[in-house]
């Protein structure tokens, strides 16, 4: 299936430049039975996209119309049959050659349509139904492609129709110079494009595929990512501003987005939606064009959310092991240089001395800091220190000397000195707990990773998972080249952080 759709897109894209995204997403929408709106100035090949999409379907009929304030329902849905009105007193339209008989419909300047046309379009788009007189007609419509060079005006009742267009794409002029020059010299007309019979989609296939799409499963992983995206839409960053938008997406819209995801999985010959189907959905989520980049960034982060959380956990554990390892080594050095009068002081958790009668009785000082602390004297008013709550055990307070680096959250400054039995905090004396009679000192553990985890192996496995997910996203035919570049930039930054983490691992071996 994927190879066939790729070949089909390659054929209908001949002679049209930098419209790969518009064509591929519109084809996906057509297969899902959804509608698309293209926003852009005149002359950027919006109507050509619709004409090329007609070629994707065998014996397809199309209908195009440029809306104006004076357009009437007769021009879109067909004129009223005077004969039937006169002979049978029936108000019925002659729909042949108009929207109700078309497979692919293109409506330009959609927001200029009057209320009568807009209200009928709501049912046409959502239910593929058209009421002709007293008869409900099921439409052959596969794709309704609308276009405009502006957003719908607020306060004119256009919100419901705007919400019906599940995919929203900004169209612009050709950017690449080579593509622009090729366009100038290309004489390919729509009539010159011949799609092989084996590529065109028949009505029978279309019906079969729609039933098959309904059976595609949606994994728990995909639902989790969708909920991450949904939550993040409450604060969408607007590029080059300090603004943040709360972007509203209706439940109906999310339901139809899942239908698009199922279609993407089906086209890629899968029976279940996976994470690599999700990136194009940012085209379904924005309400204003300036939100597009911010929402794309949200979707990309969500696609890697489980892996970045795993990486964050790994870094936290690594940092803890580095800290503990350094403290162990400092404790070992302190024990080797320990004064005779300190040998009876009890070491807790490998590197702490316990202060008696301080605060709640749960205050500790680092052995290495205590050993290097200057003895109290008239000339020594004390050296800088800090006291703070242990982040891994909030019930415990830690005292240590301060070297001018970043202070832990909630830390307070103190002055520290010592003598043979005590520590002085801001001049107040506190005794250090000593070993009981017959009690043996617990030796510090050996230097190295306290957790015993193989961080090198874990990081290599994580890197492999990131590469695999990136390759899968790149392999999705509905992901544009611009989207791939954004993914690559995100992954590049992620691998930079991983490289820094590998360097940090060397600190375990110091």
Short mmCIF file of C-alpha atoms in Angstrom, two decimals:
data_model
loop_
_atom_site.label_atom_id
_atom_site.label_comp_id
_atom_site.label_asym_id
_atom_site.label_seq_id
_atom_site.Cartn_x
_atom_site.Cartn_y
_atom_site.Cartn_z
CA UNK A 1 0.00 0.00 0.00
CA UNK A 2 2.72 2.49 0.99
CA UNK A 3 4.62 1.97 -2.28
CA UNK A 4 1.44 2.43 -4.29
CA UNK A 5 0.52 5.69 -2.54
CA UNK A 6 4.10 6.96 -2.94
CA UNK A 7 3.97 6.23 -6.67
CA UNK A 8 0.55 7.87 -6.95
CA UNK A 9 1.77 11.01 -5.18
CA UNK A 10 4.86 11.08 -7.36
CA UNK A 11 2.71 10.99 -10.48
CA UNK A 12 0.19 13.67 -9.54
CA UNK A 13 3.00 15.91 -8.25
CA UNK A 14 4.61 16.22 -11.70
CA UNK A 15 4.79 19.81 -12.91
CA UNK A 16 3.77 21.24 -9.56
CA UNK A 17 6.40 22.58 -7.19
CA UNK A 18 6.71 22.72 -3.38
CA UNK A 19 3.18 21.41 -2.91
CA UNK A 20 4.14 17.93 -1.72
CA UNK A 21 2.70 18.57 1.74
CA UNK A 22 -0.60 19.91 0.38
CA UNK A 23 -0.99 16.93 -1.97
CA UNK A 24 -0.03 14.22 0.52
CA UNK A 25 -2.15 15.55 3.39
CA UNK A 26 -5.09 16.18 1.08
CA UNK A 27 -4.87 12.61 -0.19
CA UNK A 28 -4.79 11.32 3.39
CA UNK A 29 -7.85 13.47 4.16
CA UNK A 30 -9.62 12.08 1.09
CA UNK A 31 -8.92 8.49 2.15
CA UNK A 32 -10.20 9.32 5.64
CA UNK A 33 -13.26 11.11 4.25
CA UNK A 34 -12.27 14.44 5.79
CA UNK A 35 -11.92 17.97 4.45
CA UNK A 36 -9.01 20.39 3.99
CA UNK A 37 -8.63 24.15 3.84
CA UNK A 38 -5.68 25.87 2.17
CA UNK A 39 -4.82 29.36 3.36
CA UNK A 40 -2.68 31.54 1.12
CA UNK A 41 -2.57 34.39 -1.38
CA UNK A 42 -3.87 34.06 -4.95
CA UNK A 43 -1.68 32.31 -7.48
CA UNK A 44 0.02 29.69 -5.30
CA UNK A 45 -1.52 26.61 -7.00
CA UNK A 46 -4.31 25.95 -4.49
CA UNK A 47 -6.80 25.01 -7.23
CA UNK A 48 -4.15 22.90 -8.97
CA UNK A 49 -3.89 20.75 -5.83
CA UNK A 50 -7.63 19.96 -6.12
CA UNK A 51 -7.37 19.12 -9.82
CA UNK A 52 -4.44 16.79 -9.20
CA UNK A 53 -6.32 15.05 -6.36
CA UNK A 54 -9.10 14.24 -8.81
CA UNK A 55 -6.56 12.22 -10.81
CA UNK A 56 -5.93 9.98 -7.80
CA UNK A 57 -9.40 8.43 -8.17
CA UNK A 58 -10.57 6.42 -11.16
CA UNK A 59 -13.35 8.08 -13.18
CA UNK A 60 -13.68 10.78 -10.53
CA UNK A 61 -15.81 13.85 -11.16
CA UNK A 62 -14.90 17.25 -9.79
CA UNK A 63 -16.61 20.54 -9.06
CA UNK A 64 -14.90 23.92 -8.68
CA UNK A 65 -16.36 27.26 -7.79
CA UNK A 66 -15.11 30.72 -6.85
CA UNK A 67 -17.36 32.07 -4.11
CA UNK A 68 -18.50 35.66 -3.86
CA UNK A 69 -20.93 37.58 -1.68
CA UNK A 70 -23.51 37.14 -4.42
CA UNK A 71 -23.14 33.36 -4.87
CA UNK A 72 -26.42 31.46 -4.52
CA UNK A 73 -27.13 27.84 -3.55
CA UNK A 74 -28.24 27.25 -7.18
CA UNK A 75 -24.67 27.83 -8.35
CA UNK A 76 -23.25 25.27 -5.91
CA UNK A 77 -25.92 22.61 -5.49
CA UNK A 78 -27.75 22.95 -8.80
CA UNK A 79 -30.78 24.96 -9.96
CA UNK A 80 -34.32 24.17 -8.88
CA UNK A 81 -36.14 21.96 -11.40
CA UNK A 82 -38.89 24.17 -12.81
CA UNK A 83 -40.55 21.17 -14.47
CA UNK A 84 -40.84 19.20 -11.21
CA UNK A 85 -41.99 22.28 -9.35
CA UNK A 86 -44.65 22.91 -11.99
CA UNK A 87 -45.75 19.34 -12.71
CA UNK A 88 -45.33 17.62 -9.34
CA UNK A 89 -45.22 20.56 -6.95
CA UNK A 90 -41.82 19.33 -5.72
CA UNK A 91 -38.95 21.63 -4.76
CA UNK A 92 -36.02 19.64 -6.11
CA UNK A 93 -32.69 20.59 -7.63
CA UNK A 94 -31.04 19.37 -10.80
CA UNK A 95 -27.73 18.37 -9.20
CA UNK A 96 -25.99 16.82 -12.20
CA UNK A 97 -22.64 18.51 -12.71
CA UNK A 98 -22.77 20.31 -9.39
CA UNK A 99 -21.35 19.62 -5.92
CA UNK A 100 -23.76 16.79 -4.98
CA UNK A 101 -22.47 14.61 -7.85
CA UNK A 102 -18.74 15.34 -7.46
CA UNK A 103 -16.02 13.15 -5.92
CA UNK A 104 -13.59 16.04 -5.41
CA UNK A 105 -14.83 19.56 -4.69
CA UNK A 106 -12.82 22.79 -4.65
CA UNK A 107 -14.45 25.92 -3.21
CA UNK A 108 -12.31 29.04 -3.44
CA UNK A 109 -12.85 32.08 -1.18
CA UNK A 110 -15.00 29.90 1.05
CA UNK A 111 -15.72 32.60 3.67
CA UNK A 112 -17.51 34.76 1.12
CA UNK A 113 -20.31 32.21 0.82
CA UNK A 114 -23.67 33.25 2.25
CA UNK A 115 -25.37 31.59 5.25
CA UNK A 116 -27.60 29.39 3.08
CA UNK A 117 -24.56 27.82 1.38
CA UNK A 118 -22.57 27.56 4.63
CA UNK A 119 -25.36 25.78 6.50
CA UNK A 120 -25.75 23.20 3.75
CA UNK A 121 -21.99 22.67 3.63
CA UNK A 122 -21.96 21.74 7.33
CA UNK A 123 -24.06 18.66 6.61
CA UNK A 124 -22.23 17.93 3.37
CA UNK A 125 -18.82 17.92 5.06
CA UNK A 126 -19.77 16.17 8.27
CA UNK A 127 -22.26 13.55 7.11
CA UNK A 128 -21.78 13.39 3.31
CA UNK A 129 -25.51 14.00 2.97
CA UNK A 130 -27.50 16.46 0.87
CA UNK A 131 -31.22 17.03 1.27
CA UNK A 132 -32.75 17.47 -2.18
CA UNK A 133 -36.41 18.32 -1.69
CA UNK A 134 -37.86 15.59 0.49
CA UNK A 135 -35.02 13.13 -0.28
CA UNK A 136 -31.74 12.66 1.54
CA UNK A 137 -28.98 11.92 -0.94
CA UNK A 138 -25.75 10.15 0.06
CA UNK A 139 -22.95 11.96 -1.71
CA UNK A 140 -20.02 10.35 -3.54
CA UNK A 141 -17.83 13.10 -2.05
CA UNK A 142 -14.34 11.94 -1.14
CA UNK A 143 -12.66 15.31 -0.57
CA UNK A 144 -13.86 18.85 -0.11
CA UNK A 145 -10.95 21.21 -0.52
CA UNK A 146 -11.60 24.83 0.38
CA UNK A 147 -9.32 27.82 -0.03
CA UNK A 148 -9.06 31.37 1.20
CA UNK A 149 -6.48 34.10 1.62
CA UNK A 150 -7.82 35.00 5.05
CA UNK A 151 -9.12 33.49 8.26
CA UNK A 152 -12.86 33.49 8.94
CA UNK A 153 -14.05 36.76 10.48
CA UNK A 154 -14.92 36.33 14.13
CA UNK A 155 -18.48 37.01 15.22
CA UNK A 156 -20.07 36.09 11.88
CA UNK A 157 -21.05 32.53 12.78
CA UNK A 158 -18.27 30.88 10.76
CA UNK A 159 -16.74 28.95 13.68
CA UNK A 160 -18.70 25.74 12.99
CA UNK A 161 -17.69 25.62 9.33
CA UNK A 162 -14.03 26.43 10.22
CA UNK A 163 -14.04 23.53 12.67
CA UNK A 164 -15.21 21.13 9.94
CA UNK A 165 -11.94 21.52 8.01
CA UNK A 166 -9.82 19.00 9.88
CA UNK A 167 -6.53 19.75 8.08
CA UNK A 168 -5.43 23.37 7.73
CA UNK A 169 -2.43 24.18 5.57
CA UNK A 170 -0.71 27.46 4.85
CA UNK A 171 0.26 27.77 1.18
CA UNK A 172 2.89 30.14 -0.09
CA UNK A 173 4.96 30.99 -3.11
CA UNK A 174 7.87 28.78 -4.18
CA UNK A 175 10.91 29.45 -1.97
CA UNK A 176 13.70 27.40 -3.54
CA UNK A 177 15.34 29.17 -6.50
CA UNK A 178 15.84 25.96 -8.51
CA UNK A 179 12.21 24.98 -8.03
CA UNK A 180 11.07 28.47 -9.00
CA UNK A 181 13.15 28.41 -12.21
CA UNK A 182 11.87 24.92 -13.04
CA UNK A 183 8.29 26.11 -12.58
CA UNK A 184 8.88 29.01 -14.97
CA UNK A 185 10.08 26.65 -17.71
CA UNK A 186 7.65 23.79 -17.06
CA UNK A 187 4.78 23.54 -19.55
CA UNK A 188 3.09 20.53 -17.96
CA UNK A 189 -0.71 20.85 -17.98
CA UNK A 190 -3.17 18.82 -15.92
CA UNK A 191 -4.21 17.03 -19.09
CA UNK A 192 -0.64 15.85 -19.62
CA UNK A 193 -0.65 13.84 -16.38
CA UNK A 194 -1.52 10.20 -16.92
CA UNK A 195 -2.02 8.02 -13.87
CA UNK A 196 -1.65 4.30 -14.44
CA UNK A 197 -4.80 2.25 -13.84
CA UNK A 198 -3.00 0.25 -11.18
CA UNK A 199 -2.33 3.41 -9.18
CA UNK A 200 -5.72 5.10 -9.38
CA UNK A 201 -8.11 4.29 -6.55
CA UNK A 202 -11.40 2.76 -7.62
CA UNK A 203 -14.73 3.32 -5.85
CA UNK A 204 -14.73 -0.31 -4.77
CA UNK A 205 -11.25 0.01 -3.26
CA UNK A 206 -12.21 3.26 -1.57
CA UNK A 207 -15.16 1.58 0.18
CA UNK A 208 -13.05 -1.43 1.19
CA UNK A 209 -10.26 0.76 2.52
CA UNK A 210 -12.69 2.83 4.58
CA UNK A 211 -13.94 -0.31 6.29
CA UNK A 212 -10.37 -1.50 6.87
CA UNK A 213 -9.35 1.88 8.33
CA UNK A 214 -12.09 1.52 10.95
CA UNK A 215 -10.44 -1.68 12.20
CA UNK A 216 -6.99 -0.15 12.75
CA UNK A 217 -6.12 -0.26 16.45
CA UNK A 218 -4.85 2.68 18.51
CA UNK A 219 -2.21 1.78 21.09
CA UNK A 220 -2.03 3.01 24.68
CA UNK A 221 1.25 4.73 23.77
CA UNK A 222 -0.50 6.82 21.11
CA UNK A 223 -3.34 7.73 23.48
CA UNK A 224 -0.75 8.80 26.06
CA UNK A 225 0.98 11.05 23.51
CA UNK A 226 -2.35 12.54 22.42
CA UNK A 227 -3.14 13.44 26.02
CA UNK A 228 0.31 15.01 26.47
CA UNK A 229 -0.32 17.14 23.37
CA UNK A 230 -3.85 18.03 24.49
CA UNK A 231 -2.62 19.21 27.88
CA UNK A 232 0.22 21.23 26.34
CA UNK A 233 -2.17 23.15 24.04
CA UNK A 234 -3.14 25.23 27.05
CA UNK A 235 0.13 27.16 26.69
CA UNK A 236 1.32 27.45 23.08
CA UNK A 237 4.38 29.64 22.49
CA UNK A 238 4.06 32.24 19.74
CA UNK A 239 7.33 32.68 17.85
CA UNK A 240 9.29 35.91 18.43
CA UNK A 241 6.84 37.12 21.10
CA UNK A 242 6.20 36.62 24.79
CA UNK A 243 2.64 35.54 24.04
CA UNK A 244 1.16 32.17 24.92
CA UNK A 245 -2.17 30.98 23.53
CA UNK A 246 -4.66 28.58 25.03
CA UNK A 247 -5.67 26.69 21.88
CA UNK A 248 -9.14 25.13 21.92
CA UNK A 249 -9.68 21.83 20.08
CA UNK A 250 -13.16 20.29 20.16
CA UNK A 251 -13.78 16.65 21.10
CA UNK A 252 -15.28 16.11 17.63
CA UNK A 253 -12.05 17.34 16.11
CA UNK A 254 -9.94 14.96 18.23
CA UNK A 255 -12.21 12.10 17.13
CA UNK A 256 -11.60 12.94 13.49
CA UNK A 257 -7.86 13.33 14.11
CA UNK A 258 -7.79 9.73 15.33
CA UNK A 259 -9.48 8.76 12.06
CA UNK A 260 -6.60 10.45 10.20
CA UNK A 261 -4.09 8.55 12.35
CA UNK A 262 -5.79 5.26 11.50
CA UNK A 263 -5.63 6.22 7.82
CA UNK A 264 -1.91 6.94 8.07
CA UNK A 265 -1.27 3.58 9.73
CA UNK A 266 -3.36 1.80 7.06
CA UNK A 267 -1.43 3.49 4.23
CA UNK A 268 1.81 2.33 5.87
CA UNK A 269 0.59 -1.29 5.88
CA UNK A 270 0.10 -1.43 9.66
CA UNK A 271 -2.83 -2.65 11.74
CA UNK A 272 -2.08 -0.28 14.62
CA UNK A 273 -1.40 3.43 14.92
CA UNK A 274 2.13 4.14 16.19
CA UNK A 275 3.95 7.27 17.37
CA UNK A 276 5.40 8.01 13.91
CA UNK A 277 1.88 8.66 12.55
CA UNK A 278 1.36 11.61 14.90
CA UNK A 279 3.57 14.46 13.68
CA UNK A 280 1.30 15.69 10.83
CA UNK A 281 -1.59 16.23 13.26
CA UNK A 282 -0.22 19.64 14.23
CA UNK A 283 -1.83 20.77 10.95
CA UNK A 284 -5.17 19.91 12.57
CA UNK A 285 -4.67 21.77 15.85
CA UNK A 286 -3.90 25.44 15.22
CA UNK A 287 -6.57 28.12 15.15
CA UNK A 288 -4.31 30.96 13.99
CA UNK A 289 -1.30 30.60 11.66
CA UNK A 290 1.16 32.02 14.22
CA UNK A 291 0.35 29.07 16.50
CA UNK A 292 1.55 26.53 13.94
CA UNK A 293 5.26 26.44 14.83
CA UNK A 294 4.60 26.31 18.56
CA UNK A 295 2.17 23.43 18.19
CA UNK A 296 4.56 21.54 15.92
CA UNK A 297 7.23 21.88 18.63
CA UNK A 298 4.73 20.56 21.20
CA UNK A 299 3.97 17.50 19.04
CA UNK A 300 7.67 16.77 18.46
CA UNK A 301 8.40 16.96 22.21
CA UNK A 302 5.44 14.70 22.91
CA UNK A 303 6.70 12.12 20.40
CA UNK A 304 9.94 11.83 22.38
CA UNK A 305 8.40 12.47 25.80
CA UNK A 306 8.87 8.94 27.15
CA UNK A 307 12.50 8.87 26.01
CA UNK A 308 13.32 12.33 27.38
CA UNK A 309 11.75 11.36 30.71
CA UNK A 310 13.86 8.21 30.73
CA UNK A 311 16.94 10.32 29.98
CA UNK A 312 16.07 12.80 32.75
CA UNK A 313 15.74 9.93 35.23
CA UNK A 314 19.06 8.48 34.09
CA UNK A 315 20.78 11.86 34.53
CA UNK A 316 19.30 12.30 37.99
CA UNK A 317 20.54 8.88 39.09
CA UNK A 318 23.94 9.48 37.48
CA UNK A 319 24.30 12.84 39.24
CA UNK A 320 23.41 11.16 42.53
CA UNK A 321 25.98 8.42 41.96
CA UNK A 322 28.65 11.01 41.06
CA UNK A 323 27.85 13.00 44.19
CA UNK A 324 27.90 9.93 46.43
CA UNK A 325 31.06 8.61 44.79
CA UNK A 326 32.86 11.90 45.34
CA UNK A 327 31.72 12.03 48.93
CA UNK A 328 32.92 8.47 49.47
CA UNK A 329 36.33 9.34 48.11
CA UNK A 330 36.47 12.49 50.23
CA UNK A 331 35.47 10.44 53.27
CA UNK A 332 38.17 7.88 52.57
CA UNK A 333 40.75 10.64 52.27
CA UNK A 334 39.47 12.21 55.46
CA UNK A 335 39.70 8.89 57.31
CA UNK A 336 43.24 8.40 56.09
CA UNK A 337 44.18 11.86 57.39
CA UNK A 338 41.99 11.63 60.46
CA UNK A 339 43.32 13.08 63.70
CA UNK A 340 43.54 10.64 66.60
CA UNK A 341 40.86 12.50 68.53
CA UNK A 342 38.37 12.02 65.60
CA UNK A 343 38.67 8.23 65.33
CA UNK A 344 35.92 7.68 67.90
CA UNK A 345 33.30 9.77 66.03
CA UNK A 346 30.54 7.68 64.47
CA UNK A 347 30.17 7.86 60.67
CA UNK A 348 26.62 7.64 59.28
CA UNK A 349 25.73 6.62 55.73
CA UNK A 350 29.42 6.45 54.79
CA UNK A 351 30.14 10.17 54.93
CA UNK A 352 28.25 12.00 57.70
CA UNK A 353 28.81 12.89 61.35
CA UNK A 354 25.71 13.34 63.50
CA UNK A 355 25.21 16.52 65.57
CA UNK A 356 23.67 16.00 68.98
CA UNK A 357 20.88 18.31 70.19
CA UNK A 358 20.71 20.42 67.04
CA UNK A 359 17.23 21.37 65.85
CA UNK A 360 15.18 18.13 65.82
CA UNK A 361 18.22 15.94 66.38
CA UNK A 362 18.41 15.05 62.73
CA UNK A 363 21.32 17.25 61.57
CA UNK A 364 24.51 15.93 59.97
CA UNK A 365 27.81 17.36 58.76
CA UNK A 366 29.98 15.92 55.99
CA UNK A 367 33.00 14.08 57.43
CA UNK A 368 35.36 15.57 54.84
CA UNK A 369 34.18 19.11 55.55
CA UNK A 370 34.48 18.61 59.30
CA UNK A 371 38.00 17.20 58.98
CA UNK A 372 39.13 20.19 56.92
CA UNK A 373 37.42 22.74 59.12
CA UNK A 374 39.68 25.17 60.99
CA UNK A 375 39.88 24.80 64.76
CA UNK A 376 38.11 27.40 66.85
CA UNK A 377 40.29 30.21 68.21
CA UNK A 378 40.13 33.87 69.04
CA UNK A 379 41.61 34.69 65.64
CA UNK A 380 39.23 32.35 63.74
CA UNK A 381 35.68 33.68 63.61
CA UNK A 382 34.68 30.78 61.38
CA UNK A 383 34.51 29.88 57.74
CA UNK A 384 31.55 30.14 55.38
CA UNK A 385 29.10 27.27 55.45
CA UNK A 386 25.50 26.40 54.59
CA UNK A 387 22.71 24.38 56.14
CA UNK A 388 19.93 22.91 54.02
CA UNK A 389 17.36 20.12 53.85
CA UNK A 390 18.55 16.90 52.21
CA UNK A 391 16.56 16.70 48.92
CA UNK A 392 16.51 12.91 49.21
CA UNK A 393 15.38 13.02 52.86
CA UNK A 394 13.59 16.28 53.76
CA UNK A 395 13.52 15.28 57.45
CA UNK A 396 17.31 15.56 57.58
CA UNK A 397 19.40 18.77 57.62
CA UNK A 398 22.90 18.84 56.10
CA UNK A 399 25.75 21.15 57.12
CA UNK A 400 28.75 21.69 54.89
CA UNK A 401 31.36 24.28 54.05
CA UNK A 402 30.52 26.65 51.21
CA UNK A 403 32.83 27.15 48.24
CA UNK A 404 30.87 29.90 46.48
CA UNK A 405 29.06 27.60 44.01
CA UNK A 406 25.28 27.50 43.55
CA UNK A 407 23.52 26.96 46.85
CA UNK A 408 20.89 24.23 47.21
CA UNK A 409 17.31 25.48 47.31
CA UNK A 410 16.33 26.77 50.75
CA UNK A 411 19.94 26.85 52.05
CA UNK A 412 20.93 29.28 54.82
CA UNK A 413 24.40 30.77 55.35
CA UNK A 414 26.28 30.01 58.58
CA UNK A 415 29.80 30.35 60.03
CA UNK A 416 31.55 27.10 61.04
CA UNK A 417 34.47 26.14 63.28
CA UNK A 418 35.34 23.03 65.29
CA UNK A 419 37.36 21.64 68.17
CA UNK A 420 38.28 18.10 69.18
CA UNK A 421 34.72 17.15 70.18
CA UNK A 422 32.31 19.69 68.73
CA UNK A 423 31.25 21.83 65.83
CA UNK A 424 30.41 25.51 66.28
CA UNK A 425 27.56 26.96 64.19
CA UNK A 426 27.51 30.75 64.36
CA UNK A 427 29.45 30.38 67.62
CA UNK A 428 27.03 27.89 69.20
CA UNK A 429 28.62 24.57 70.23
CA UNK A 430 27.14 21.17 69.30
CA UNK A 431 28.71 17.82 70.20
CA UNK A 432 29.40 15.16 67.57
CA UNK A 433 28.03 11.69 68.30
CA UNK A 434 30.75 9.12 69.16
CA UNK A 435 30.90 5.32 68.94
CA UNK A 436 29.41 3.41 71.82
CA UNK A 437 31.49 1.02 73.95
CA UNK A 438 32.49 -1.95 71.81
CA UNK A 439 30.83 -0.47 68.68
CA UNK A 440 32.78 -0.87 65.44
CA UNK A 441 33.05 1.88 62.82
CA UNK A 442 31.19 1.17 59.54
CA UNK A 443 33.67 1.63 56.73
CA UNK A 444 32.67 3.68 53.66
CA UNK A 445 31.74 1.68 50.55
CA UNK A 446 34.23 1.46 47.70
CA UNK A 447 34.37 4.31 45.25
CA UNK A 448 32.29 4.10 42.08
CA UNK A 449 28.65 3.87 41.11
CA UNK A 450 26.66 3.37 44.28
CA UNK A 451 23.64 2.06 42.38
CA UNK A 452 25.80 -0.36 40.41
CA UNK A 453 24.01 0.59 37.19
CA UNK A 454 25.75 0.39 33.82
CA UNK A 455 25.03 3.94 32.67
CA UNK A 456 27.09 3.49 29.49
CA UNK A 457 24.90 0.59 28.37
CA UNK A 458 21.67 2.34 29.38
CA UNK A 459 22.65 5.47 27.46
CA UNK A 460 23.55 3.43 24.39
CA UNK A 461 20.16 1.70 24.50
CA UNK A 462 18.42 5.08 24.85
CA UNK A 463 20.38 6.49 21.89
CA UNK A 464 19.33 3.51 19.78
CA UNK A 465 15.66 4.05 20.69
CA UNK A 466 15.90 7.74 19.74
CA UNK A 467 17.45 6.87 16.36
CA UNK A 468 14.82 4.21 15.67
CA UNK A 469 11.97 6.59 16.46
CA UNK A 470 13.51 9.31 14.31
CA UNK A 471 13.94 6.91 11.39
CA UNK A 472 10.29 5.84 11.75
CA UNK A 473 9.10 9.47 11.69
CA UNK A 474 11.26 10.16 8.62
CA UNK A 475 9.72 7.12 6.93
CA UNK A 476 6.17 8.45 7.19
CA UNK A 477 5.10 9.70 3.75
CA UNK A 478 2.86 12.40 5.27
CA UNK A 479 5.74 14.06 7.14
CA UNK A 480 7.08 17.02 5.17
CA UNK A 481 10.74 17.86 4.62
CA UNK A 482 10.32 20.95 6.80
CA UNK A 483 8.92 18.77 9.58
CA UNK A 484 11.85 16.37 9.26
CA UNK A 485 14.30 19.25 9.68
CA UNK A 486 12.55 20.31 12.90
CA UNK A 487 12.69 16.75 14.20
CA UNK A 488 16.39 16.51 13.33
CA UNK A 489 17.08 19.78 15.16
CA UNK A 490 15.30 18.51 18.27
CA UNK A 491 17.17 15.20 18.15
CA UNK A 492 20.49 16.98 17.54
CA UNK A 493 20.00 18.96 20.77
CA UNK A 494 19.04 15.78 22.58
CA UNK A 495 22.19 13.99 21.43
CA UNK A 496 24.27 17.00 22.51
CA UNK A 497 22.90 16.53 26.03
CA UNK A 498 23.65 12.81 25.80
CA UNK A 499 27.26 13.58 24.78
CA UNK A 500 27.63 15.83 27.82
CA UNK A 501 26.22 13.05 29.99
CA UNK A 502 28.80 10.61 28.62
CA UNK A 503 31.50 13.06 29.69
CA UNK A 504 29.92 13.27 33.16
CA UNK A 505 30.16 9.48 33.46
CA UNK A 506 33.92 9.76 33.52
CA UNK A 507 33.57 11.45 36.89
CA UNK A 508 32.60 8.06 38.33
CA UNK A 509 36.09 6.81 37.46
CA UNK A 510 38.05 9.73 38.90
#
